Coordinates of C-alpha atoms and ligand atoms in Angstrom, one line a residue:
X1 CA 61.2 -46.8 -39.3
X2 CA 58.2 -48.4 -37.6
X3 CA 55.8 -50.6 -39.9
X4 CA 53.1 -52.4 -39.0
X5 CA 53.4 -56.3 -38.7
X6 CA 51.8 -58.0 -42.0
X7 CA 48.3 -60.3 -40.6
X8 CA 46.2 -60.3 -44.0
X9 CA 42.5 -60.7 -43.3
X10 CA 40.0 -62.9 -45.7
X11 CA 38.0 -61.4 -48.2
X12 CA 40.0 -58.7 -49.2
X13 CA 41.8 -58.0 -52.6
X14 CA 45.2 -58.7 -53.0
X15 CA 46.4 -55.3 -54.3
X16 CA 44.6 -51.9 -54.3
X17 CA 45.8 -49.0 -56.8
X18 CA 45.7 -46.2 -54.7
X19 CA 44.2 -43.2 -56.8
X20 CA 46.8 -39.8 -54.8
X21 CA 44.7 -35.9 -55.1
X22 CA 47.0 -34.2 -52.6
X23 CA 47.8 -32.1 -55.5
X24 CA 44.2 -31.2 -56.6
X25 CA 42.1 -31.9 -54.3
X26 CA 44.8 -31.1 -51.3
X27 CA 46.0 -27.7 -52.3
X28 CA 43.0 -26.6 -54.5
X29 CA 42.2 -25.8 -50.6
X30 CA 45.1 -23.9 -49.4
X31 CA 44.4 -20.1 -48.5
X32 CA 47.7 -19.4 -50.3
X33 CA 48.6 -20.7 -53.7
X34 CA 51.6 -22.8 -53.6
X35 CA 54.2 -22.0 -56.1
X36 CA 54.2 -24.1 -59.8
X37 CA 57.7 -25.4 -59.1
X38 CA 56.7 -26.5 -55.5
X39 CA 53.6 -28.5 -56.9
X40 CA 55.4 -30.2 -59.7
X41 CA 58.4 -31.1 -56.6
X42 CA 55.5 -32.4 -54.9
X43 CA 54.1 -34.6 -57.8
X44 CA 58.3 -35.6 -58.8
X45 CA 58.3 -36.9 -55.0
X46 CA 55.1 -38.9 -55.0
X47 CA 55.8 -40.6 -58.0
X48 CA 59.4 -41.6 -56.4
X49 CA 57.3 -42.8 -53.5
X50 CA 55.8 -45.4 -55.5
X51 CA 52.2 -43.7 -56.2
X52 CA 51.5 -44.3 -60.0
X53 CA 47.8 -42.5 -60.2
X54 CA 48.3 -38.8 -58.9
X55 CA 45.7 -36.4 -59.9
X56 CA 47.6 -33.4 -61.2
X57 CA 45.1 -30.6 -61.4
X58 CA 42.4 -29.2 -62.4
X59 CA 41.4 -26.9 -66.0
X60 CA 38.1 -25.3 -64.5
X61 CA 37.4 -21.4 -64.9
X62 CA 41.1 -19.8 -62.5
X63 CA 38.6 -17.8 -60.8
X64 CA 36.4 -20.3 -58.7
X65 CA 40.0 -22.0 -58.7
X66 CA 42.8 -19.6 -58.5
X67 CA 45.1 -22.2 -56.4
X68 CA 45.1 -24.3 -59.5
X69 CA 45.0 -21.8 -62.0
X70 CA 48.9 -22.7 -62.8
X71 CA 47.3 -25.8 -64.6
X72 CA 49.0 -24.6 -67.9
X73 CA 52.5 -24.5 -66.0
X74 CA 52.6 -26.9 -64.1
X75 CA 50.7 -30.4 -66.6
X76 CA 53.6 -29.9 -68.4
X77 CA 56.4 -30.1 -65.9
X78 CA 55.1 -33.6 -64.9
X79 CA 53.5 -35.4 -67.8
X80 CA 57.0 -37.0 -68.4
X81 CA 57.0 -39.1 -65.7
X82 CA 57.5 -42.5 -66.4
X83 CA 54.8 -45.3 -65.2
X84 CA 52.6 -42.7 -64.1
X85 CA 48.9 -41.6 -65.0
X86 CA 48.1 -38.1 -64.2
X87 CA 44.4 -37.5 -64.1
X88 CA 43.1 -33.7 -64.7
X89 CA 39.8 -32.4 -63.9
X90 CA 37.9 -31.4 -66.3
X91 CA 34.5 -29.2 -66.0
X92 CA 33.1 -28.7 -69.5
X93 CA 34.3 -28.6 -73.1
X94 CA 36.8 -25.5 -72.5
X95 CA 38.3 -27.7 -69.5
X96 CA 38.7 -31.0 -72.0
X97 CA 40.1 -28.7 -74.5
X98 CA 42.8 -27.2 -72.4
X99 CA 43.5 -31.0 -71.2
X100 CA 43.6 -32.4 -74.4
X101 CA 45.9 -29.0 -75.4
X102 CA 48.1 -30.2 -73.0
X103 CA 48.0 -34.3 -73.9
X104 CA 46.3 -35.3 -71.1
X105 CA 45.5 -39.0 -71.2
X106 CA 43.1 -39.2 -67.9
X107 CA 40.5 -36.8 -67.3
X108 CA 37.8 -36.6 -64.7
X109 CA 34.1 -34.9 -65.1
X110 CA 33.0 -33.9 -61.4
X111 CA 29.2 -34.7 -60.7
X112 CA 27.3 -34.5 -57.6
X113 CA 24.3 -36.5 -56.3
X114 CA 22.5 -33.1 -54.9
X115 CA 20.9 -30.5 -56.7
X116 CA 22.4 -27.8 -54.0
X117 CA 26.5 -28.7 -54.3
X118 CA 25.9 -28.9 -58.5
X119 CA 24.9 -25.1 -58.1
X120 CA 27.7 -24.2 -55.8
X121 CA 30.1 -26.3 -57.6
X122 CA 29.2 -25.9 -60.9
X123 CA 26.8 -22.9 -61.6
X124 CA 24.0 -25.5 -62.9
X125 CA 21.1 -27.6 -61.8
X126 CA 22.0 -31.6 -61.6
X127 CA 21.0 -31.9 -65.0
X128 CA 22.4 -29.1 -66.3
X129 CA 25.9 -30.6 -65.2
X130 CA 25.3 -34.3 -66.5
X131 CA 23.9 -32.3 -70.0
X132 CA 27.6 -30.6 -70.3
X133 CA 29.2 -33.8 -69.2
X134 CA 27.7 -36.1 -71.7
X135 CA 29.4 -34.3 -74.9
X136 CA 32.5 -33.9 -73.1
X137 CA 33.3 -37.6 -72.0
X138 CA 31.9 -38.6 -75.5
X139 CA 35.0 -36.6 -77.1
X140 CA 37.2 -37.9 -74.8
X141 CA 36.5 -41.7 -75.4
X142 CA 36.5 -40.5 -79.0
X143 CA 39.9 -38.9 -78.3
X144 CA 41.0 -42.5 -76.8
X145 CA 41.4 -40.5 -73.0
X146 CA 40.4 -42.4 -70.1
X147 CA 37.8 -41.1 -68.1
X148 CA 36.6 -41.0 -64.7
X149 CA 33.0 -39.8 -63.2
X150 CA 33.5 -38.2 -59.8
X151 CA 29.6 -38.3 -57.9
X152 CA 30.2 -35.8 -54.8
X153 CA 28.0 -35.6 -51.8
X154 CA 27.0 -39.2 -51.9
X155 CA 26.5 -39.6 -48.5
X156 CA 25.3 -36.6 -47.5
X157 CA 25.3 -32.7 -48.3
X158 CA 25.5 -29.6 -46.1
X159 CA 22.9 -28.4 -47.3
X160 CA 20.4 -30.7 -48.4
X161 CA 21.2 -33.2 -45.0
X162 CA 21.0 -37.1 -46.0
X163 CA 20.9 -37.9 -49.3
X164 CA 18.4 -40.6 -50.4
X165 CA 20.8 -43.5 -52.3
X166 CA 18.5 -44.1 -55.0
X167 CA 19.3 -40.3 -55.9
X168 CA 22.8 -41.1 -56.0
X169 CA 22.9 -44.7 -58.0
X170 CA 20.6 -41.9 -60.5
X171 CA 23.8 -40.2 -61.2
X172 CA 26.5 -43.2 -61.0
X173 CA 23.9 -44.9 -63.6
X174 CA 23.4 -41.5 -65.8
X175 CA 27.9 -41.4 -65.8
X176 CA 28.3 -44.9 -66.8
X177 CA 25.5 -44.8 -69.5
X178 CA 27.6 -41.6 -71.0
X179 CA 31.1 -43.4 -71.0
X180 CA 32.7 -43.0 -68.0
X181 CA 35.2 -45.9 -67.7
X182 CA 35.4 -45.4 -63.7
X183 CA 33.2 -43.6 -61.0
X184 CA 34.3 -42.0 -57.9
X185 CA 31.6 -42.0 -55.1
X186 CA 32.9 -38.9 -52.9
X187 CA 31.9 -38.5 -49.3
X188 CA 32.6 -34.7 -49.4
X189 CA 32.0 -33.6 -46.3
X190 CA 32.9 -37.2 -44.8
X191 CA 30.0 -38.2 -42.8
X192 CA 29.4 -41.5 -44.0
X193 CA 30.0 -44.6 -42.0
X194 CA 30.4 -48.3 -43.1
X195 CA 26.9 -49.7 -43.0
X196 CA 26.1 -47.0 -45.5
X197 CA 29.5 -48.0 -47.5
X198 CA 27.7 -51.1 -47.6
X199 CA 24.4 -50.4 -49.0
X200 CA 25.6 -47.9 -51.6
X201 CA 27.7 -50.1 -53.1
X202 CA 25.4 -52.9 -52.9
X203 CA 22.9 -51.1 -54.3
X204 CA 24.8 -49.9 -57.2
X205 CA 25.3 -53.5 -58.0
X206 CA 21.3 -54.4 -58.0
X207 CA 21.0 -51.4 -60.4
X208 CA 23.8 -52.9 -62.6
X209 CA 26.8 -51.1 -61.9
X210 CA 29.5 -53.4 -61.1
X211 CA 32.1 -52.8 -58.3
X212 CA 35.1 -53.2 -61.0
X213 CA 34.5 -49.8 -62.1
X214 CA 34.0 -48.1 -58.9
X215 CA 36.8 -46.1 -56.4
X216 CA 35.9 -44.9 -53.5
X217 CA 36.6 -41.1 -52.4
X218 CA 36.6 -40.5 -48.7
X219 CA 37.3 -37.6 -46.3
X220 CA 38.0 -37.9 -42.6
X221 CA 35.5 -35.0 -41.1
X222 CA 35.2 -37.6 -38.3
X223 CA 37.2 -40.1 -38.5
X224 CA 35.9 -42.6 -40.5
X225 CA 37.8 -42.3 -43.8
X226 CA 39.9 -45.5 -42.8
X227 CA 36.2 -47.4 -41.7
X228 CA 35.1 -47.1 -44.3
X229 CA 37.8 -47.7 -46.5
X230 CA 38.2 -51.1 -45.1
X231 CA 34.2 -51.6 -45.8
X232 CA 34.7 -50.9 -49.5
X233 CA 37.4 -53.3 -49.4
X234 CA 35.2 -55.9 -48.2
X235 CA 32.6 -55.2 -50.8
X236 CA 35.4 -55.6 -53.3
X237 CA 36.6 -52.2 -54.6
X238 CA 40.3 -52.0 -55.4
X239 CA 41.1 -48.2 -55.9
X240 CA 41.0 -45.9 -53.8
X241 CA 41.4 -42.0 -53.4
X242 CA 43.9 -40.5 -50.6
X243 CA 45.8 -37.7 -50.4
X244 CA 49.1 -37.6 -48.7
X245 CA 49.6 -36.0 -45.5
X246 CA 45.6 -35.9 -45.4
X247 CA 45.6 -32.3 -47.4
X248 CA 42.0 -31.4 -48.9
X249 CA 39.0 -30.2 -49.2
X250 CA 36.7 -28.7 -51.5
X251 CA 36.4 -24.4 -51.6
X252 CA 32.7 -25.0 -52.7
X253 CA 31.9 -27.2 -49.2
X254 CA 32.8 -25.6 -45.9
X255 CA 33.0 -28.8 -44.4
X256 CA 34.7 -30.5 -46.2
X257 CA 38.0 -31.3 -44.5
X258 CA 41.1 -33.4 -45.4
X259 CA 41.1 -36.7 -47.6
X260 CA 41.7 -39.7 -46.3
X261 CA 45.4 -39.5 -46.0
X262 CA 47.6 -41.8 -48.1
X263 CA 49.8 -42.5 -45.6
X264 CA 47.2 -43.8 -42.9
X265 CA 45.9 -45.5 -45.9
X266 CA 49.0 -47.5 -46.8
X267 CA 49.7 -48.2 -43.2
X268 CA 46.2 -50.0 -42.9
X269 CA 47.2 -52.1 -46.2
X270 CA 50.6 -53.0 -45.5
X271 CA 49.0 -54.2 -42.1
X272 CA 46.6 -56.3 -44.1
X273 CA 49.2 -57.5 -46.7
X274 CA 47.8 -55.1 -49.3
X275 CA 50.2 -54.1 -52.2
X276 CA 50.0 -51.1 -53.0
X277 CA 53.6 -50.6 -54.4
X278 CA 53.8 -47.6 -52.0
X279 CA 57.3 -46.7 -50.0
X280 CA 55.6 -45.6 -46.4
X281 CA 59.2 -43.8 -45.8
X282 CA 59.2 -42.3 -49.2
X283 CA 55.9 -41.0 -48.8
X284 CA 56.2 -39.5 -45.2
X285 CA 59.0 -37.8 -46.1
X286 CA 56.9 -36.7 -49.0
X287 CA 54.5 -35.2 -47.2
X288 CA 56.6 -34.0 -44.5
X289 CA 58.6 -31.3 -47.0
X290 CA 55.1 -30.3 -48.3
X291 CA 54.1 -29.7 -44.6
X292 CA 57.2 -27.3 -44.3
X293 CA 56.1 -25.6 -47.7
X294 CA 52.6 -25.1 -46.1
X295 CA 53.6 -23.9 -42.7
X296 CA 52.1 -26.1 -40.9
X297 CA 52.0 -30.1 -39.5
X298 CA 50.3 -32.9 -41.4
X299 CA 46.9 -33.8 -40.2
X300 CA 48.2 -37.5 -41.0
X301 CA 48.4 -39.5 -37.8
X302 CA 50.6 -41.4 -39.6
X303 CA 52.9 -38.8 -40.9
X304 CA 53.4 -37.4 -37.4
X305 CA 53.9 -40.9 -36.1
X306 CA 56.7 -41.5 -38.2
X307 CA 57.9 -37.8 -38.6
X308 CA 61.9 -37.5 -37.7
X309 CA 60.8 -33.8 -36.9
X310 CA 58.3 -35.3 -34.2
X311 CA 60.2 -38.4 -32.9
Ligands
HMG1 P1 30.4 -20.4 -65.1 O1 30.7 -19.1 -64.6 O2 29.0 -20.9 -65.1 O3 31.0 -20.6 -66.6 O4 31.3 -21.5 -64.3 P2 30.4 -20.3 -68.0 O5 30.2 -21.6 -68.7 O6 29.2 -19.4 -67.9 O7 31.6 -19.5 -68.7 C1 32.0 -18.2 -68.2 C2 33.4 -17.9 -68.7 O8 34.3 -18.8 -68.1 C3 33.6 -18.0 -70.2 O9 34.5 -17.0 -70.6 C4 34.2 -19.3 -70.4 O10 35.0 -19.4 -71.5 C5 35.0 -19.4 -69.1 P3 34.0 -15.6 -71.4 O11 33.4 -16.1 -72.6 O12 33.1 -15.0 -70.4 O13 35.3 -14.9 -71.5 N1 35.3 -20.8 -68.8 C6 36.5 -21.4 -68.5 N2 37.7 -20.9 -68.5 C7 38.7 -21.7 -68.3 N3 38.5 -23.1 -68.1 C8 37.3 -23.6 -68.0 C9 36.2 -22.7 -68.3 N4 34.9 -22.9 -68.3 C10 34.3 -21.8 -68.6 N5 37.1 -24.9 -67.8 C11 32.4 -23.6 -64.3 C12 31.1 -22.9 -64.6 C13 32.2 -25.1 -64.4 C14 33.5 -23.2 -65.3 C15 32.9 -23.2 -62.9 O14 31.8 -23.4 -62.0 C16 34.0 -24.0 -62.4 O15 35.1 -23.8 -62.9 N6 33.9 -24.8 -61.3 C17 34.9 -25.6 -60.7 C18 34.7 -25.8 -59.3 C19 35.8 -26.8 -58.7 O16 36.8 -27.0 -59.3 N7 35.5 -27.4 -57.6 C20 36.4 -28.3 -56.9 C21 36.5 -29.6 -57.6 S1 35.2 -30.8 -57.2 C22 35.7 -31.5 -55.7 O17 36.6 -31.1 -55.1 C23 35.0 -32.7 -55.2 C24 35.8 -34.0 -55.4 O18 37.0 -34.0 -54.7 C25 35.0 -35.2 -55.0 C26 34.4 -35.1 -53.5 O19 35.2 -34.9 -52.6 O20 33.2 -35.1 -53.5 C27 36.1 -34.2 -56.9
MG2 MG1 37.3 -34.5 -52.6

């Protein structure tokens, strides 16, 4: 198989835990709903592939979600895996309590920096949402669960256009104050470019949020998922969010497109001399299978690049 040739670059960390969400945030996007056994296949394969974070699913209300409504099936055909953390979305206290049913040991509270995706996301104003949050990752810390603060639309919204970045450090600030042992800063509709990377992040750290806790969530709208990327890097973040093959989107943003795809991701890092503890053959093949379960090719240029269906 082809792999890139290893030229590390200064300034950038030595290994970066990639945080894998083909499974939620990849098929809670499909127009069909993937079979239980198919998904927990999918999971089995990514964790042979070397991923050790994969975001499983999510326990929000099955009808805004009805791809993932399975949750219940499907937690528990995974949760043996050994060496793997598998995160689960959780929207409220019925969400944590179906996790915590379950023995769920991640879970991840979903904000968002606008007033206009909370509503379509989440039925309630900004506030509203960090209100039900703030009980729900106290009981999880309580509960000794790890928990991470997703912050959507952080670099800009469909509906709302730009989004001013002291509106979005109000949020990352308001999830760390609550608990949260991680944030997430999602470009949703992936519009954001790396100067902008660059002054989030930098800007979090002036408001006192430090970089160790924060991931990065990007989607590849137009093309600079892997930009980016490289910008957090720079700025020193160490996890970051990809889904393999480049599945996902969100049902509540019509322009939201694929993830960053893990393969494109792992290509860039092995390049770099990143460990990631990822097998790039593993993984395309991975991704491959899921392609043939979802009728149609990866949007991974790396996937079809390395393909034995393409070559
Ligand atoms: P609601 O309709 O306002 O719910 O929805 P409610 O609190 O009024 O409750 C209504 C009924 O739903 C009640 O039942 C509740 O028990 C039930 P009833 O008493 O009428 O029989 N209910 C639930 N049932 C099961 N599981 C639950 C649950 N909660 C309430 N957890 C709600 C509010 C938050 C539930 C709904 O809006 C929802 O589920 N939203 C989820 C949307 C979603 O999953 N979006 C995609 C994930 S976010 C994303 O993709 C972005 C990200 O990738 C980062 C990025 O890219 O930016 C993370
Ligand atoms: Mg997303």
């Amino acid at each position: 198989m082809t792999l890139p040739v290893t030229v590390p670059a200064p300034g950038l960390p030595a290994r970066v835990r990639i945080h894998e969400v083909g499974a939620r945030d990849g098929l809670q996007n499909e127009k069909s709903t993937v079979p239980t056994e198919v998904k927990a296949e999918f999971v089995r394969r990514l964790a042979e592939a070397g991923l050790t974070t994969i975001e499983a699913t999510s326990f929000v209300h099955p009808k805004w979600v009805p791809q993932l409504a399975d949750a219940e099936q499907l937690f528990p055909l995974v949760s043996g895996l050994e060496g793997v953390e598998l995160p689960v979305l959780v929207p409220n206290d019925r969400g944590l309590d179906r996790a915590l049913a379950l023995g769920a040991r991640r879970v991840a509270v979903f904000a968002s920096a606008t007033e206009s995706f909370a509503k379509a996301n989440l039925n309630r104003t900004l506030d509203e949402s960090l209100a039900v949050f703030e009980p729900v990752v106290r009981r999880a810390k309580g509960e000794g669960v790890h928990v991470r603060g997703y912050v959507s639309m952080c670099f800009g919204d469909p509906w709302e256009g730009a989004v001013p970045l002291p509106q979005v450090v109000r949020v990352c600030k308001a999830l760390v104050a609550m608990g949260c042992d991680e944030l997430s800063l999602g470009d949703t509709i992936g519009v954001a470019t790396p100067g902008h990377v660059r002054a989030l992040l930098s800007l979090l750290n002036e408001e006192g949020v430090p970089t160790d806790v924060v991931a990065v969530h990007f989607h590849d709208t137009y093309g600079q998922a892997l930009a980016n990327t490289y910008a957090a890097l720079q700025h020193g973040v160490t996890t970051v969010d990809a889904s393999a093959g480049g599945l996902g989107g969100c049902p509540y943003a019509k322009s939201a497109t694929g993830n960053l795809a893990t393969e494109d991701l792992v290509w860039m890092l092995r390049g770099l001399g990143i460990d990631t503890g990822v097998d790039l053959g593993l993984l395309v093949a991975t991704s491959d299978w899921m392609a043939g379960q979802l009728g149609r090719p990866s949007p991974s240029r790396t996937v079809r690049a390395l393909s034995h269906k393409e070559q």
